[in-house]
């Protein structure tokens, strides 16, 4: 089997890259470890930067997002139950879309199927070979047989736990990481969203986030200790704690209901450099992880895909490798900007178990400044809606 680009991973990064490449006449094969149903069962964040929105439209997979997604012009931030709003349109002239990542992935699978793209699911034990030669190849197991895929390049879109990043030698790679001392307990419920706009709540009891997927599907989170388990939290106990942390008027109007999904996710900031090794190019979570506070995970995958797609196009259509040679540096510049914003939001909004009185005063000062400064809100808005690609 042979293709131009072997794409490892059938999540949002791999599918979006494959879709863009196919539409530009560049052949791909996507190798996904799980079943499609498993991939589509994952619950992830739901805020799309305007850059991601445009890329979905450019890929021909944006129609349902345009029909069913919700443009949001701002967010609410509350400090000890007192809310204020950051208006994105007023501050930076942009907005975000609320549209679940699961739906983005579903739409990308549908778009790939519509153009007859090759996606091999349940591809086990993917291994990358001869990455530093002009003839890399990939092996994988499927239906009990081993297969070989020869290619020009490998796009490592296989997430944090994938096979691609470890294929870059340890003495070449530098990993940067911060693990946060708490997790997010998330609940999906078929109830009206707690508020009209995404609401980030800082509270002495801990952080809370009220989000949504549609007018009858709420996505709610509270910060919990890393030692907590899902079974420690009944729905009622969750809703009571969620109410305590929200703005008063939001809490009073909250409509609760049974959880249809409940899970605890850890929070980390992670970047691996470089994002290229020979003919392997990392993309998305394979190279970086952000805490969900800034809603940057999927959107960072989008900017990686944008840079890598443009680079591959220049290689094949213009016989110019400038994009490929500059990919890692260019992607990492924007990644570190998003890493900073996600870290800053996380540090500002969460309660840290070992924080000193001074630390807490600094958090309060950050939030007070954000509440009262046009400049601070402009900085927040341009980072939240997405820095330019
Ligand atoms: N071989 C093949 N596929 C693999 C392997 C492997 N060894 N390891 C992982 N995969 C698959 C996973 O099953 C998953 O479907 O690669 C895909 C990676 O998808 P994501 O983890 O969703 O990463 P990415 O496509 O970069 O999207 C980033 O996803 O995790 C969220 O918060 C993150 O929103 C961000 C987005
Ligand atoms: C979500 O809707 O799941 C969501 C929204 C904003 C975030 C994180 C998650 O910052």
Coordinates of C-alpha atoms and ligand atoms in Angstrom, one line a residue:
X1 CA 0.0 0.0 0.0
X2 CA 1.3 3.5 -0.8
X3 CA 0.2 7.1 -0.2
X4 CA 1.6 10.6 -0.2
X5 CA 0.8 11.4 3.5
X6 CA 0.3 8.7 6.1
X7 CA -1.9 10.4 8.8
X8 CA -1.7 8.6 12.2
X9 CA -4.8 9.3 14.2
X10 CA -8.5 9.8 13.2
X11 CA -9.3 12.5 15.7
X12 CA -10.1 16.2 14.7
X13 CA -6.5 17.0 13.7
X14 CA -5.9 13.9 11.5
X15 CA -9.3 14.2 9.9
X16 CA -9.1 17.9 9.2
X17 CA -5.7 17.6 7.7
X18 CA -6.7 14.6 5.6
X19 CA -9.8 16.4 4.4
X20 CA -7.9 19.6 3.4
X21 CA -5.1 17.5 1.7
X22 CA -7.6 15.4 -0.3
X23 CA -9.4 18.5 -1.5
X24 CA -6.1 19.8 -2.7
X25 CA -5.4 16.6 -4.6
X26 CA -2.9 15.2 -2.2
X27 CA -3.5 11.6 -1.2
X28 CA -3.7 10.4 2.4
X29 CA -4.4 7.2 4.4
X30 CA -5.7 7.8 7.9
X31 CA -4.7 5.1 10.5
X32 CA -6.9 5.2 13.6
X33 CA -6.4 2.8 16.5
X34 CA -10.0 2.8 17.7
X35 CA -13.4 2.2 16.1
X36 CA -15.2 5.2 14.7
X37 CA -17.9 4.8 17.3
X38 CA -15.3 4.9 20.1
X39 CA -13.8 8.1 18.6
X40 CA -17.2 9.6 18.4
X41 CA -18.1 8.6 22.0
X42 CA -15.5 11.0 23.4
X43 CA -16.9 14.1 25.2
X44 CA -14.6 17.1 24.6
X45 CA -14.9 20.8 24.7
X46 CA -17.2 22.9 22.7
X47 CA -15.8 26.3 21.8
X48 CA -14.4 27.0 18.3
X49 CA -12.2 30.0 17.6
X50 CA -13.1 31.9 14.4
X51 CA -10.0 30.4 12.8
X52 CA -11.2 26.9 13.3
X53 CA -14.7 27.9 12.1
X54 CA -13.1 29.2 8.8
X55 CA -11.0 26.0 8.4
X56 CA -14.1 23.8 8.8
X57 CA -15.9 25.8 6.2
X58 CA -12.7 25.7 3.9
X59 CA -12.6 21.9 4.3
X60 CA -16.2 21.5 3.2
X61 CA -17.3 20.2 6.6
X62 CA -18.8 23.3 8.1
X63 CA -22.4 23.3 6.9
X64 CA -23.9 21.6 10.0
X65 CA -21.8 23.8 12.3
X66 CA -23.2 26.9 10.4
X67 CA -26.8 25.5 10.9
X68 CA -26.5 24.1 14.4
X69 CA -23.6 26.0 16.0
X70 CA -24.2 29.0 18.2
X71 CA -22.1 32.2 17.6
X72 CA -21.2 33.7 21.0
X73 CA -20.1 37.3 21.3
X74 CA -18.7 37.1 24.8
X75 CA -18.3 35.2 28.1
X76 CA -19.1 35.8 31.7
X77 CA -16.5 35.7 34.4
X78 CA -17.6 35.7 38.1
X79 CA -15.6 36.2 41.2
X80 CA -17.2 34.9 44.4
X81 CA -20.6 34.9 42.8
X82 CA -20.3 38.5 41.4
X83 CA -20.3 38.4 37.5
X84 CA -18.9 40.6 34.8
X85 CA -18.9 40.1 31.0
X86 CA -16.2 40.3 28.4
X87 CA -17.7 41.4 25.1
X88 CA -15.5 39.9 22.3
X89 CA -17.1 41.9 19.5
X90 CA -16.7 45.2 21.3
X91 CA -13.1 44.3 22.4
X92 CA -11.6 42.7 19.3
X93 CA -14.3 42.5 16.6
X94 CA -14.5 38.6 16.7
X95 CA -16.7 35.9 18.2
X96 CA -16.5 32.2 18.9
X97 CA -18.9 29.4 17.9
X98 CA -20.3 27.0 20.5
X99 CA -20.3 23.6 18.7
X100 CA -19.2 20.3 20.3
X101 CA -15.9 18.8 19.3
X102 CA -17.7 15.5 18.9
X103 CA -19.9 17.1 16.3
X104 CA -16.8 18.5 14.6
X105 CA -15.3 15.0 14.4
X106 CA -18.6 13.5 13.2
X107 CA -18.8 16.1 10.4
X108 CA -15.2 15.5 9.4
X109 CA -15.8 11.7 9.2
X110 CA -18.9 12.4 7.0
X111 CA -16.9 14.8 4.8
X112 CA -14.1 12.3 4.4
X113 CA -16.5 9.5 3.5
X114 CA -18.2 11.8 1.0
X115 CA -15.0 12.2 -0.9
X116 CA -14.0 8.5 -0.6
X117 CA -11.0 9.2 1.7
X118 CA -9.2 6.1 3.1
X119 CA -9.6 5.8 6.8
X120 CA -8.5 2.5 8.3
X121 CA -9.9 2.1 11.9
X122 CA -8.8 -0.5 14.4
X123 CA -5.3 -0.2 13.0
X124 CA -3.3 -1.7 15.9
X125 CA 0.3 -1.4 16.8
X126 CA 1.1 1.4 14.4
X127 CA 4.9 1.8 14.0
X128 CA 6.8 4.4 12.1
X129 CA 10.0 3.5 10.1
X130 CA 12.9 5.2 8.3
X131 CA 11.6 8.6 9.2
X132 CA 14.9 10.3 8.5
X133 CA 15.1 8.9 5.0
X134 CA 13.3 10.0 1.9
X135 CA 11.2 6.8 2.0
X136 CA 9.5 6.5 5.4
X137 CA 7.0 3.7 5.9
X138 CA 4.4 2.6 8.5
X139 CA 3.3 -0.8 9.7
X140 CA 0.1 -1.7 11.5
X141 CA -2.0 -4.7 12.2
X142 CA -5.6 -5.1 11.0
X143 CA -7.8 -8.2 11.1
X144 CA -4.9 -10.3 12.4
X145 CA -2.6 -9.4 9.6
X146 CA 0.4 -7.0 9.4
X147 CA 0.3 -4.3 6.8
X148 CA 2.9 -1.9 5.4
X149 CA 2.1 1.6 4.2
X150 CA 4.8 3.4 2.2
X151 CA 4.5 7.2 2.1
X152 CA 6.3 10.4 1.4
X153 CA 5.6 11.9 4.8
X154 CA 3.9 10.9 8.2
X155 CA 1.6 13.3 10.0
X156 CA 1.5 12.3 13.6
X157 CA -2.0 13.3 14.7
X158 CA -2.4 10.5 17.3
X159 CA -2.7 12.6 20.4
X160 CA -0.9 12.6 23.7
X161 CA -0.7 8.8 24.0
X162 CA 0.1 8.1 20.4
X163 CA 3.0 6.4 18.7
X164 CA 4.3 9.5 16.8
X165 CA 5.9 11.7 19.5
X166 CA 7.8 8.7 21.0
X167 CA 9.2 8.1 17.5
X168 CA 11.3 11.2 17.9
X169 CA 14.5 10.2 19.9
X170 CA 14.6 11.3 23.5
X171 CA 17.9 13.1 22.9
X172 CA 16.3 15.2 20.2
X173 CA 13.1 16.0 22.0
X174 CA 12.5 18.5 24.8
X175 CA 9.2 18.1 26.7
X176 CA 7.9 21.0 28.9
X177 CA 5.1 20.2 31.4
X178 CA 3.1 21.5 34.2
X179 CA 0.5 19.3 36.0
X180 CA -2.1 21.1 38.0
X181 CA -3.1 19.9 41.5
X182 CA -6.7 19.4 40.7
X183 CA -9.1 18.0 38.1
X184 CA -12.4 19.0 36.4
X185 CA -15.5 16.9 37.2
X186 CA -17.7 17.4 34.1
X187 CA -21.4 16.6 33.7
X188 CA -23.5 16.5 30.5
X189 CA -27.2 16.9 31.2
X190 CA -30.3 17.3 29.0
X191 CA -31.3 20.5 30.8
X192 CA -31.2 24.2 29.7
X193 CA -27.8 25.7 30.0
X194 CA -27.2 27.5 33.3
X195 CA -26.5 30.7 31.5
X196 CA -26.8 32.1 27.9
X197 CA -23.1 32.5 27.6
X198 CA -20.1 30.4 28.8
X199 CA -19.6 31.3 32.4
X200 CA -16.2 30.9 34.2
X201 CA -16.6 31.1 38.0
X202 CA -13.8 31.7 40.4
X203 CA -14.8 30.9 44.0
X204 CA -13.1 30.3 47.3
X205 CA -14.6 26.8 47.2
X206 CA -13.1 26.2 43.7
X207 CA -13.6 26.9 40.0
X208 CA -16.8 26.1 38.1
X209 CA -17.7 26.4 34.4
X210 CA -21.2 26.6 32.9
X211 CA -21.3 25.8 29.2
X212 CA -23.6 24.2 26.7
X213 CA -24.0 22.3 23.5
X214 CA -27.6 23.4 22.6
X215 CA -30.7 24.9 24.3
X216 CA -31.4 21.5 25.9
X217 CA -27.9 20.2 26.5
X218 CA -25.8 21.7 29.3
X219 CA -22.1 21.0 30.0
X220 CA -21.1 21.8 33.6
X221 CA -17.8 21.5 35.4
X222 CA -16.4 22.0 38.9
X223 CA -12.8 21.8 40.1
X224 CA -12.2 18.8 42.3
X225 CA -9.2 17.4 44.1
X226 CA -7.1 14.9 42.1
X227 CA -8.0 12.3 44.8
X228 CA -11.7 12.5 44.0
X229 CA -13.4 9.8 42.0
X230 CA -16.6 10.1 39.9
X231 CA -18.5 7.8 42.3
X232 CA -17.8 10.3 45.1
X233 CA -20.1 12.7 43.3
X234 CA -23.8 12.0 43.0
X235 CA -25.7 14.3 40.7
X236 CA -27.4 16.1 43.6
X237 CA -24.1 16.7 45.4
X238 CA -22.6 18.0 42.1
X239 CA -25.5 20.4 41.4
X240 CA -25.4 21.8 45.0
X241 CA -21.7 22.5 44.8
X242 CA -22.1 23.9 41.3
X243 CA -24.7 26.3 42.5
X244 CA -22.5 27.5 45.4
X245 CA -19.8 28.6 43.0
X246 CA -21.9 30.3 40.3
X247 CA -23.1 33.9 40.1
X248 CA -26.1 34.2 42.4
X249 CA -28.7 34.9 39.7
X250 CA -27.4 32.0 37.6
X251 CA -27.5 29.7 40.6
X252 CA -31.1 30.7 41.5
X253 CA -32.4 30.0 38.0
X254 CA -30.4 26.8 37.5
X255 CA -32.4 23.8 36.2
X256 CA -30.8 20.6 37.2
X257 CA -31.3 17.0 35.9
X258 CA -29.7 13.6 35.7
X259 CA -26.2 13.4 34.2
X260 CA -26.0 11.5 30.9
X261 CA -22.2 11.6 31.1
X262 CA -20.0 12.3 34.1
X263 CA -16.2 12.1 34.3
X264 CA -13.1 13.6 35.9
X265 CA -10.3 14.9 33.7
X266 CA -6.8 16.0 35.0
X267 CA -5.3 19.3 33.8
X268 CA -1.9 19.7 32.4
X269 CA 0.1 22.1 30.2
X270 CA 2.5 20.2 27.9
X271 CA 4.6 21.0 24.9
X272 CA 7.1 18.8 23.0
X273 CA 9.7 20.3 20.8
X274 CA 10.5 20.0 17.9
X275 CA 7.4 19.0 16.0
X276 CA 9.4 17.6 13.1
X277 CA 11.8 14.7 12.9
X278 CA 12.8 13.9 9.3
X279 CA 9.6 13.2 7.4
X280 CA 7.5 13.0 10.6
X281 CA 5.4 16.1 11.5
X282 CA 3.5 16.2 14.8
X283 CA 0.1 17.9 14.9
X284 CA -2.4 18.6 17.6
X285 CA -2.4 16.8 21.0
X286 CA 0.5 14.6 19.8
X287 CA 2.7 17.7 20.4
X288 CA 0.9 19.7 23.1
X289 CA -1.8 19.6 25.7
X290 CA -3.5 22.7 27.3
X291 CA -5.7 22.8 30.4
X292 CA -9.3 23.2 29.1
X293 CA -9.7 26.6 30.9
X294 CA -9.0 28.5 27.7
X295 CA -10.8 26.1 25.4
X296 CA -7.7 25.9 23.2
X297 CA -7.2 22.2 22.6
X298 CA -9.1 21.7 19.4
X299 CA -8.3 25.2 18.2
X300 CA -4.5 24.7 18.6
X301 CA -4.9 21.5 16.6
X302 CA -6.5 23.6 13.9
X303 CA -3.6 26.1 13.6
X304 CA -1.1 23.2 13.5
X305 CA -3.2 21.7 10.7
X306 CA -3.3 25.0 8.9
X307 CA 0.5 25.4 8.9
X308 CA 1.1 21.7 8.0
X309 CA -1.5 21.7 5.2
X310 CA 0.0 24.9 3.6
X311 CA 3.5 23.4 3.9
X312 CA 2.5 20.1 2.2
X313 CA 0.7 22.1 -0.5
X314 CA 3.9 24.1 -1.2
X315 CA 5.9 20.9 -1.3
X316 CA 3.7 19.1 -3.8
X317 CA 2.3 22.0 -5.9
X318 CA 5.3 24.5 -5.8
X319 CA 8.2 22.0 -5.2
X320 CA 9.1 24.3 -2.4
X321 CA 10.1 22.9 1.1
X322 CA 10.2 26.2 2.9
X323 CA 6.9 25.5 4.7
X324 CA 8.0 22.1 5.8
X325 CA 11.4 23.4 7.0
X326 CA 9.6 26.2 8.9
X327 CA 6.6 24.3 10.2
X328 CA 7.9 23.4 13.7
X329 CA 9.1 26.9 14.5
X330 CA 6.0 28.6 13.1
X331 CA 3.5 26.2 14.9
X332 CA 5.4 26.4 18.2
X333 CA 5.2 30.2 18.2
X334 CA 1.4 30.2 18.2
X335 CA 1.3 27.1 20.5
X336 CA 3.3 28.9 23.2
X337 CA 1.0 31.9 23.0
X338 CA -2.0 29.7 23.6
X339 CA -0.1 27.8 26.2
X340 CA 0.5 31.1 28.1
X341 CA -3.2 32.1 27.9
X342 CA -4.5 28.8 29.0
X343 CA -2.0 28.7 31.9
X344 CA -2.9 32.3 32.9
X345 CA -6.6 31.5 32.9
X346 CA -6.0 28.4 34.9
X347 CA -3.8 30.1 37.5
X348 CA -6.3 33.0 37.8
X349 CA -9.5 31.1 38.2
X350 CA -8.7 28.0 40.3
X351 CA -8.2 27.5 44.0
X352 CA -4.7 26.1 44.6
X353 CA -4.5 23.8 47.7
X354 CA -1.1 25.2 48.8
X355 CA -1.6 28.8 47.8
X356 CA -0.4 31.5 50.2
X357 CA -2.3 34.6 51.2
X358 CA -0.1 36.5 48.8
X359 CA -1.0 34.1 45.9
X360 CA -4.7 34.6 46.6
X361 CA -4.2 38.4 46.7
X362 CA -2.5 38.2 43.3
X363 CA -5.4 36.1 41.8
X364 CA -7.9 38.6 43.1
X365 CA -5.9 41.5 41.7
X366 CA -5.8 39.8 38.3
X367 CA -9.5 39.3 38.3
X368 CA -10.2 42.8 39.6
X369 CA -8.0 44.2 36.8
X370 CA -9.8 42.1 34.2
X371 CA -13.2 43.2 35.5
X372 CA -12.3 46.9 35.3
X373 CA -9.8 47.4 32.5
X374 CA -10.7 47.9 28.8
X375 CA -7.1 47.0 27.9
X376 CA -7.2 43.8 30.0
X377 CA -10.5 42.8 28.4
X378 CA -9.1 43.4 24.9
X379 CA -6.1 41.2 25.7
X380 CA -8.5 38.5 27.1
X381 CA -10.8 38.8 24.1
X382 CA -8.1 38.5 21.4
X383 CA -6.6 35.5 23.1
X384 CA -9.9 33.7 23.8
X385 CA -11.3 34.2 20.3
X386 CA -7.9 33.1 18.8
X387 CA -4.7 34.8 17.8
X388 CA -4.2 35.0 14.0
X389 CA -2.7 31.9 12.3
Ligands
LIG1 N1 -2.3 4.6 16.3 C1 -3.3 5.1 15.6 N2 -4.2 6.0 16.2 C2 -3.9 6.4 17.4 C3 -2.8 5.9 18.2 C4 -2.0 5.0 17.5 N3 -0.9 4.5 18.2 N4 -2.8 6.5 19.4 C5 -3.9 7.3 19.4 N5 -4.5 7.3 18.3 C6 -5.8 8.0 17.9 C7 -6.8 8.2 19.0 O1 -7.6 7.0 19.1 C8 -7.5 9.4 18.6 O2 -8.7 9.1 17.9 O3 -5.4 9.3 17.5 C9 -6.5 10.2 17.7 C10 -6.0 11.4 18.4 O4 -7.1 12.3 18.5 P1 -7.1 13.4 19.8 O5 -6.6 12.8 21.0 O6 -8.5 13.9 19.8 O7 -6.1 14.5 19.3 P2 -6.2 15.6 18.2 O8 -6.8 15.0 16.9 O9 -4.9 16.3 18.1 O10 -7.3 16.7 18.7 C11 -7.0 17.5 19.7 O11 -8.7 16.5 21.0 O12 -8.1 15.5 23.0 C12 -8.7 16.6 22.4 O13 -8.5 18.4 23.9 C13 -8.0 17.8 22.8 O14 -9.6 19.3 21.8 C14 -8.3 18.7 21.6 C15 -8.3 17.7 20.4
LIG2 C1 -17.2 23.0 27.1 O1 -18.2 23.5 26.6 O2 -17.0 21.8 27.2 C2 -16.0 24.0 27.5 C3 -16.2 25.4 27.2 C4 -15.2 26.2 27.6 C5 -14.0 25.7 28.2 C6 -13.8 24.3 28.4 C7 -14.9 23.5 28.0 O3 -13.0 26.6 28.5

